[in-house]
Coordinates of C-alpha atoms in Angstrom, one line a residue:
M1 CA 0.1 0.1 0.0
S2 CA 1.7 3.1 -1.0
Q3 CA 1.5 6.5 0.5
Y4 CA -1.5 8.4 -0.6
T5 CA -2.6 5.8 -3.1
D6 CA -5.4 3.3 -3.4
S7 CA -3.2 0.3 -3.5
A8 CA -3.4 -2.5 -0.7
S9 CA -0.3 -3.4 1.4
S10 CA 2.3 -6.3 0.8
N11 CA 3.8 -5.7 4.1
P12 CA 5.3 -9.0 5.4
S13 CA 3.2 -9.0 8.4
L14 CA 0.1 -9.8 6.5
N15 CA 1.7 -12.7 5.1
F16 CA 0.7 -12.0 1.6
D17 CA 4.0 -13.5 0.1
L18 CA 3.3 -16.7 1.9
Y19 CA -0.2 -17.0 0.6
A20 CA 1.0 -16.3 -3.0
E21 CA 3.6 -19.0 -2.7
E22 CA 1.2 -21.6 -1.5
L23 CA -1.6 -20.8 -3.8
S24 CA 0.7 -20.7 -6.7
Q25 CA 2.2 -24.2 -6.2
I26 CA -1.2 -25.6 -5.5
A27 CA -2.6 -24.3 -8.7
I28 CA 0.1 -25.4 -10.8
K29 CA 0.2 -29.1 -9.3
A30 CA -3.5 -29.1 -9.9
T31 CA -3.0 -28.8 -13.5
T32 CA 0.1 -30.9 -14.2
S33 CA -2.1 -33.7 -16.1
N34 CA -3.3 -30.8 -18.6
E35 CA -6.9 -32.0 -18.0
G36 CA -8.2 -28.7 -18.5
A37 CA -8.6 -25.2 -16.8
F38 CA -8.4 -24.8 -12.9
T39 CA -10.1 -22.0 -11.2
V40 CA -9.1 -20.3 -7.8
G41 CA -11.3 -18.1 -5.8
V42 CA -9.7 -15.3 -3.9
F43 CA -12.4 -14.2 -1.4
G44 CA -12.5 -11.1 0.5
S45 CA -14.4 -7.9 1.1
W46 CA -13.7 -4.7 -0.6
G47 CA -10.3 -3.5 0.4
S48 CA -9.1 -6.6 2.0
G49 CA -6.3 -7.1 -0.3
K50 CA -7.5 -9.4 -3.0
T51 CA -5.9 -7.4 -5.9
T52 CA -2.6 -7.2 -3.8
L53 CA -2.5 -11.2 -3.3
M54 CA -3.3 -11.8 -7.0
R55 CA -0.4 -9.5 -8.1
L56 CA 2.1 -11.3 -5.9
I57 CA 0.8 -14.4 -7.3
Q58 CA 1.3 -13.0 -10.7
K59 CA 5.0 -12.0 -10.0
K60 CA 5.5 -15.4 -8.6
L61 CA 4.4 -17.5 -11.5
I62 CA 6.8 -15.8 -13.9
E63 CA 10.0 -16.1 -11.8
K64 CA 12.6 -18.3 -13.3
D65 CA 13.2 -20.2 -10.0
F66 CA 9.7 -21.0 -9.6
L67 CA 9.3 -22.3 -13.1
K68 CA 12.3 -24.3 -13.1
K69 CA 11.2 -25.9 -9.7
H70 CA 7.7 -26.9 -11.3
G71 CA 9.2 -27.9 -14.5
L72 CA 7.4 -25.5 -16.5
N73 CA 9.0 -23.8 -19.6
Q74 CA 6.8 -20.7 -19.2
C75 CA 3.6 -18.9 -17.8
K76 CA 2.0 -16.0 -19.5
T77 CA -0.5 -13.9 -17.4
I78 CA -3.1 -12.0 -18.4
W79 CA -5.2 -9.5 -16.1
F80 CA -8.9 -8.6 -16.8
N81 CA -10.9 -6.0 -15.1
P82 CA -14.5 -6.9 -15.8
W83 CA -16.1 -3.9 -14.3
K84 CA -14.5 -1.8 -17.0
F85 CA -16.8 -3.6 -19.5
D86 CA -20.0 -3.8 -17.3
E87 CA -23.2 -2.6 -19.1
K88 CA -21.0 -2.0 -22.2
E89 CA -21.0 -5.3 -23.9
A90 CA -21.3 -8.8 -23.4
L91 CA -18.9 -9.6 -20.5
W92 CA -17.8 -12.9 -21.6
N93 CA -17.0 -11.9 -24.9
A94 CA -15.0 -9.0 -23.4
L95 CA -13.0 -11.6 -21.4
I96 CA -12.3 -13.7 -24.4
Q97 CA -11.7 -10.9 -26.7
T98 CA -9.1 -9.5 -24.1
I99 CA -7.4 -12.9 -23.7
L100 CA -6.9 -13.3 -27.6
L101 CA -5.7 -9.7 -28.1
K102 CA -3.3 -10.0 -25.3
I103 CA -2.0 -13.2 -26.8
K104 CA -1.9 -11.7 -30.6
D105 CA 0.0 -8.7 -29.4
D106 CA 2.7 -10.6 -27.4
P107 CA 5.9 -9.8 -28.9
D108 CA 6.9 -13.3 -28.4
I109 CA 4.5 -14.6 -31.0
N110 CA 6.3 -14.7 -34.3
N111 CA 4.1 -17.6 -35.9
K112 CA 1.9 -16.2 -38.7
Q113 CA -0.4 -19.3 -38.4
I114 CA -1.0 -18.8 -34.9
Q115 CA -1.8 -14.9 -35.7
E116 CA -4.2 -15.9 -38.6
N117 CA -5.9 -18.6 -36.2
I118 CA -6.5 -15.9 -33.4
K119 CA -7.7 -13.5 -35.9
K120 CA -10.4 -15.9 -37.1
L121 CA -11.4 -17.0 -33.7
A122 CA -11.7 -13.6 -32.4
I123 CA -14.0 -12.5 -35.1
S124 CA -16.0 -15.7 -35.0
I125 CA -16.8 -15.5 -31.3
G126 CA -17.4 -11.5 -31.6
L127 CA -20.1 -12.4 -34.2
H128 CA -21.5 -15.1 -32.0
A129 CA -21.7 -12.6 -29.2
Y130 CA -24.2 -10.1 -31.1
D131 CA -27.1 -10.8 -33.1
I132 CA -25.9 -9.9 -36.7
S133 CA -29.2 -9.0 -37.9
K134 CA -29.6 -6.0 -35.6
E135 CA -28.1 -2.6 -36.2
I136 CA -26.3 -2.7 -33.1
F137 CA -23.8 -5.2 -34.8
L138 CA -21.9 -2.6 -36.4
G139 CA -21.4 -0.3 -33.8
L140 CA -20.3 -3.0 -31.3
I141 CA -18.4 -5.6 -33.4
K142 CA -16.6 -3.4 -35.8
K143 CA -13.7 -2.4 -33.1
Q144 CA -13.2 -6.1 -32.8
V145 CA -12.9 -6.8 -36.6
K146 CA -11.0 -3.8 -37.3
I147 CA -8.1 -5.2 -35.0
Y148 CA -7.7 -8.2 -37.1
T149 CA -8.6 -7.1 -40.6
D150 CA -8.0 -4.2 -43.1
V151 CA -11.7 -3.5 -43.3
N152 CA -12.1 0.3 -43.8
F153 CA -15.5 0.9 -41.7
D154 CA -15.8 4.6 -42.4
S155 CA -16.8 3.6 -45.9
I156 CA -19.4 1.1 -45.0
T157 CA -23.0 2.1 -45.8
S158 CA -26.0 1.6 -43.4
S159 CA -26.6 -1.4 -45.5
S160 CA -25.2 -4.3 -43.6
S161 CA -25.5 -6.6 -46.4
E162 CA -23.2 -4.4 -48.6
F163 CA -20.5 -4.9 -45.7
F164 CA -21.0 -8.5 -45.4
F165 CA -20.7 -9.5 -49.0
S166 CA -17.8 -6.9 -49.7
N167 CA -15.5 -9.3 -47.5
S168 CA -14.9 -12.9 -48.4
E169 CA -13.6 -13.8 -44.9
L170 CA -16.3 -12.6 -43.1
I171 CA -18.8 -14.2 -45.3
E172 CA -17.0 -17.5 -44.6
L173 CA -17.2 -16.8 -40.8
L174 CA -20.9 -16.1 -41.2
N175 CA -21.5 -19.5 -42.5
Q176 CA -19.8 -20.9 -39.7
H177 CA -21.4 -18.6 -37.2
Y178 CA -24.0 -21.1 -35.7
K179 CA -21.3 -23.7 -35.4
T180 CA -19.2 -21.3 -33.1
V181 CA -20.2 -22.4 -29.6
N182 CA -19.3 -26.2 -30.2
K183 CA -16.1 -25.5 -32.0
F184 CA -14.7 -22.6 -29.9
E185 CA -13.8 -24.3 -27.0
E186 CA -11.4 -26.8 -29.0
D187 CA -9.9 -23.9 -31.0
F188 CA -9.2 -21.8 -27.8
K189 CA -7.5 -25.2 -26.3
D190 CA -5.2 -25.3 -29.4
I191 CA -4.3 -21.6 -29.5
V192 CA -3.3 -21.8 -25.9
E193 CA -1.0 -24.8 -26.5
E194 CA 0.4 -23.2 -29.3
Y195 CA 1.1 -20.1 -27.4
V196 CA 2.5 -21.5 -23.8
G197 CA 3.5 -25.0 -25.2
K198 CA 2.6 -28.4 -23.6
E199 CA 4.9 -27.6 -20.5
G200 CA 3.5 -24.0 -20.1
K201 CA 0.6 -22.3 -18.5
L202 CA -1.7 -19.5 -19.4
I203 CA -2.7 -17.5 -16.4
V204 CA -5.6 -15.3 -16.3
F205 CA -6.5 -13.0 -13.4
I206 CA -9.9 -11.7 -13.2
D207 CA -10.1 -8.7 -10.5
D208 CA -12.9 -7.0 -8.7
L209 CA -15.5 -9.4 -10.2
D210 CA -18.0 -8.1 -7.4
R211 CA -17.8 -4.6 -8.7
C212 CA -20.0 -5.7 -11.9
L213 CA -23.6 -6.1 -11.9
P214 CA -24.6 -9.5 -10.1
E215 CA -26.0 -10.9 -13.2
N216 CA -22.8 -9.9 -15.1
A217 CA -20.8 -11.4 -12.5
L218 CA -22.6 -14.7 -12.8
T219 CA -22.0 -14.5 -16.7
I220 CA -18.3 -14.5 -16.1
L221 CA -18.2 -17.3 -14.1
E222 CA -20.4 -19.5 -16.4
S223 CA -18.5 -18.3 -19.5
L224 CA -15.2 -19.9 -17.8
K225 CA -17.0 -23.3 -18.0
L226 CA -18.8 -22.9 -21.2
Y227 CA -16.0 -21.6 -23.6
L228 CA -12.8 -21.9 -21.8
D229 CA -12.9 -25.0 -19.5
Q230 CA -10.8 -27.2 -21.9
A231 CA -7.6 -25.0 -22.2
N232 CA -4.6 -25.2 -20.3
C233 CA -5.2 -22.1 -18.1
I234 CA -5.5 -21.3 -14.6
F235 CA -8.2 -18.7 -13.5
F236 CA -7.6 -16.8 -10.5
I237 CA -10.7 -14.6 -9.4
G238 CA -10.8 -12.0 -6.8
L239 CA -14.3 -11.3 -5.6
D240 CA -16.5 -11.0 -2.3
K241 CA -18.1 -14.4 -1.9
R242 CA -21.4 -12.9 -0.2
V243 CA -22.1 -10.7 -3.5
I244 CA -22.0 -13.9 -5.6
E245 CA -24.1 -15.9 -3.4
Q246 CA -26.7 -13.1 -3.2
A247 CA -26.9 -12.9 -6.9
V248 CA -27.2 -16.9 -7.3
N249 CA -29.9 -16.8 -4.7
Q250 CA -31.8 -14.2 -6.6
R251 CA -31.3 -15.6 -10.1
Y252 CA -31.9 -19.4 -9.0
R253 CA -34.5 -19.0 -6.2
N254 CA -37.0 -21.1 -7.8
D255 CA -34.5 -23.9 -8.7
N256 CA -33.2 -24.8 -5.3
I257 CA -29.7 -23.7 -6.0
T258 CA -27.8 -22.0 -3.3
G259 CA -25.0 -19.6 -3.5
K260 CA -22.5 -21.9 -1.7
E261 CA -23.4 -24.8 -4.0
Y262 CA -23.0 -22.6 -7.2
I263 CA -19.5 -21.5 -6.3
E264 CA -18.4 -24.9 -5.2
K265 CA -19.3 -26.1 -8.8
M266 CA -17.7 -23.2 -10.6
I267 CA -14.5 -22.7 -8.5
Q268 CA -12.2 -25.7 -7.7
L269 CA -10.1 -24.1 -4.8
N270 CA -11.4 -21.3 -2.5
F271 CA -9.0 -19.3 -0.7
F272 CA -10.5 -16.9 2.2
L273 CA -8.3 -13.7 3.1
P274 CA -7.9 -14.1 6.9
E275 CA -9.2 -11.5 9.1
K276 CA -6.3 -9.2 10.2
D277 CA -5.7 -8.3 13.8
S278 CA -5.0 -4.8 15.3
D279 CA -1.1 -5.3 15.2
M280 CA -0.9 -6.8 11.7
V281 CA -2.9 -3.7 10.2
K282 CA -1.2 -1.1 12.4
S283 CA 2.4 -2.5 11.0
A284 CA 1.0 -2.5 7.4
V285 CA -0.3 1.2 7.7
Q286 CA 2.9 2.3 9.5
D287 CA 4.9 0.5 6.9
S288 CA 3.0 2.5 4.2
F289 CA 3.3 6.0 5.7
K290 CA 6.9 5.6 7.0
G291 CA 5.9 6.8 10.5
L292 CA 4.8 10.3 9.0
I293 CA 1.4 10.1 10.4
A294 CA 1.0 9.3 14.2
I295 CA -2.3 7.9 15.4
E296 CA -3.0 7.8 19.1
D297 CA -4.2 4.6 20.8
E298 CA -7.7 5.7 21.6
I299 CA -8.2 6.7 18.1
W300 CA -6.6 3.7 16.6
N301 CA -8.8 1.5 18.5
M302 CA -12.0 3.2 17.2
V303 CA -10.5 2.9 13.7
M304 CA -9.9 -0.9 14.1
R305 CA -13.6 -1.2 15.3
A306 CA -15.2 0.8 12.6
T307 CA -13.2 -0.8 9.8
K308 CA -12.8 -4.1 11.2
G309 CA -9.3 -4.4 10.2
N310 CA -10.1 -3.4 6.6
I311 CA -6.7 -1.9 5.2
R312 CA -8.1 0.3 2.5
K313 CA -10.6 1.6 4.9
T314 CA -8.1 2.3 7.6
K315 CA -5.8 3.9 5.1
Q316 CA -8.6 6.2 3.7
F317 CA -9.4 7.2 7.4
I318 CA -5.8 8.0 8.1
I319 CA -5.3 10.1 5.0
A320 CA -8.4 12.1 5.9
W321 CA -7.6 12.3 9.6
D322 CA -4.3 13.7 8.8
I323 CA -5.7 16.6 6.8
I324 CA -8.2 17.3 9.5
Q325 CA -5.8 17.3 12.4
K326 CA -3.5 19.7 10.3
I327 CA -6.6 22.2 9.6
A328 CA -7.8 21.7 13.1
L329 CA -4.6 22.7 14.7
K330 CA -4.6 25.9 12.5
L331 CA -8.1 26.7 13.6
Q332 CA -7.2 26.5 17.2
V333 CA -9.3 23.6 18.1
E334 CA -8.6 22.1 21.3
K335 CA -6.6 18.7 21.1
N336 CA -9.0 17.2 23.9
M337 CA -11.7 17.4 20.9
F338 CA -9.8 15.3 18.7
P339 CA -10.9 12.0 19.6
K340 CA -14.5 13.1 19.3
L341 CA -13.9 14.5 15.9
A342 CA -12.3 11.4 14.7
K343 CA -15.2 9.2 15.9
I344 CA -17.6 11.6 14.1
L345 CA -15.3 11.2 11.1
L346 CA -15.4 7.4 11.3
I347 CA -19.2 7.4 11.4
Q348 CA -19.4 9.5 8.4
M349 CA -17.0 7.2 6.5
N350 CA -18.4 3.9 7.7
Y351 CA -21.9 4.4 8.9
P352 CA -23.2 7.3 6.5
E353 CA -26.9 6.8 7.5
L354 CA -26.0 7.4 11.1
Y355 CA -23.9 10.5 10.3
D356 CA -26.9 12.0 8.2
A357 CA -29.0 11.3 11.3
L358 CA -27.0 13.1 13.8
P359 CA -28.8 16.5 13.5
K360 CA -32.2 15.0 13.7
D361 CA -34.2 16.0 16.8
N362 CA -32.3 19.0 17.3
Y363 CA -29.1 17.0 17.8
Y364 CA -30.8 14.6 20.3
F365 CA -30.9 11.6 18.1
M366 CA -27.4 10.3 19.5
E367 CA -28.3 10.6 23.1
T368 CA -31.4 8.6 22.4
L369 CA -29.9 5.9 20.5
K370 CA -27.2 5.9 23.3
T371 CA -30.1 5.4 25.9
I372 CA -31.5 2.6 23.8
I373 CA -27.9 0.9 23.8
Q374 CA -27.5 1.3 27.3
A375 CA -30.8 -0.3 28.1
H376 CA -29.7 -3.2 25.9
R377 CA -26.5 -3.6 27.7
N378 CA -28.1 -3.5 31.1
R379 CA -30.8 -6.1 29.9
Q380 CA -33.6 -3.7 30.8
D381 CA -36.0 -5.3 28.4
K382 CA -39.0 -3.4 29.2
S383 CA -37.2 0.2 29.0
L384 CA -35.7 -1.0 25.6
G385 CA -38.9 -1.8 24.1
N386 CA -40.5 1.3 25.3
H387 CA -37.6 3.3 23.9
L388 CA -37.6 1.4 20.4
A389 CA -41.3 2.0 20.2
A390 CA -41.1 5.8 20.9
N391 CA -38.2 6.1 18.4
P392 CA -38.6 3.9 15.4
D393 CA -36.0 5.7 13.7
C394 CA -33.2 4.2 16.0
E395 CA -34.2 0.7 15.4
K396 CA -32.1 0.1 12.4
F397 CA -29.0 1.6 14.0
Y398 CA -29.7 -0.4 17.3
N399 CA -30.1 -3.8 15.1
D400 CA -26.6 -3.0 13.3
I401 CA -24.2 -5.0 15.9
D402 CA -21.1 -3.6 14.2
L403 CA -22.3 -0.2 14.7
R404 CA -23.5 -1.0 18.2
N405 CA -20.2 -2.3 19.2
F406 CA -18.3 0.7 17.7
L407 CA -20.4 3.3 19.6
I408 CA -20.0 1.2 22.9
G409 CA -16.3 1.0 22.3
D410 CA -14.2 -0.4 25.4
S411 CA -16.7 -2.0 27.8
N412 CA -14.6 -0.8 30.8
E413 CA -15.2 2.7 29.6
P414 CA -18.5 2.4 27.2
F415 CA -19.2 5.2 24.8
K416 CA -15.8 7.1 25.3
P417 CA -15.1 9.3 23.7
D418 CA -19.0 10.4 24.1
I419 CA -20.6 12.5 21.4
S420 CA -24.1 12.1 22.5
E421 CA -24.6 15.6 24.4
P422 CA -26.8 17.6 21.9
E423 CA -25.2 21.1 22.4
E424 CA -21.7 19.7 22.1
L425 CA -22.5 17.5 19.1
R426 CA -23.8 20.5 17.4
N427 CA -20.5 22.3 18.0
L428 CA -18.5 19.1 16.8
L429 CA -20.1 19.1 13.7
K430 CA -19.8 23.0 13.1
K431 CA -16.0 22.3 13.9
L432 CA -15.9 19.8 11.2
S433 CA -17.9 21.7 8.8
Q434 CA -15.3 24.4 9.2
I435 CA -12.5 22.1 8.3
G436 CA -14.1 21.0 5.2
V437 CA -16.0 17.8 6.3
G438 CA -19.8 17.4 6.0

């Protein structure tokens, strides 16, 4: 995690190098018999380090010592970010076109026959991706065809028939269009073998799949089985397992297929990024900022409760807090107010709905929520029920266990620092507004 950037940390204390080594070895060993593709799921929430881990795996798989150790002549790697194509075109086609184009543009490829095979396969699967009888065909497919042919699209008239019958190569491809699905898998397998050799591997990294629309994320997973499953490939997929499970439960709710069953069928190896304790995160953050930003223990403990050890969220807070501290000092804000300002900033960044509710009821909303949580802690069920009935807007915040634990904080000194006093809360929000927050 570089200073003031959004990249995650590869600090040794996070054990990412160890994970990369082991996952790389397992994936290679699982595909030694060349029986087809192998898929690894790297599961974790947003900001947990999925991209960092996959980058380290990518680096490991092309190391000469690693290749020699596992009897490989080479590993070629390709990176695909599906969210860049979300809602723009068929995602499965974007994945395939990206892979084929990367192979075609590899400077190590000197074989004209491979180039020709790639060209035909790319155009053929592109034609399959879109209904060629619709006008949308020209707008979406021409960029793919133009890569592989010398067709001048600017001179093409609105009549698609004139375009089709002006190019003999495309006419032949159209005749084969309906055979594409059955033939593609075998052709792709041959191209991969020609590209990396029988003792090589093509490694494809699919990052941030959970940033796509849920339906499109499922399309990518299913395309691996439908089109690419026979090739000598390893797919590493970074995603939040919960997002995919929710999408599956919605799409297949009438088919008795659970998200867990779906993922087990689509992904051979599941790796869950472990939760990171406070010391691990602190070490990674300190390494990132080289000690330039100091965080007091009281504030640090709040950060860990609010972010649940998510490195990216932690870093975003620290960058924002560093700016706020500097401005607050210049505005002569008393330092004893800093922990309270930090708590409000953490609410804004991690619990935005609560932040928006703070001014409600003339700034008494937080005091009411505190009273409800105290009744819960003291097991005063009757009082709790009465307060919830009288303040229904507080119920969803009370039911959020993570938020509740964050607000309580240290059980020995609950609610410290306390931001529930209405007039003080008003002043704190005013100070943050002057600083440039809110």
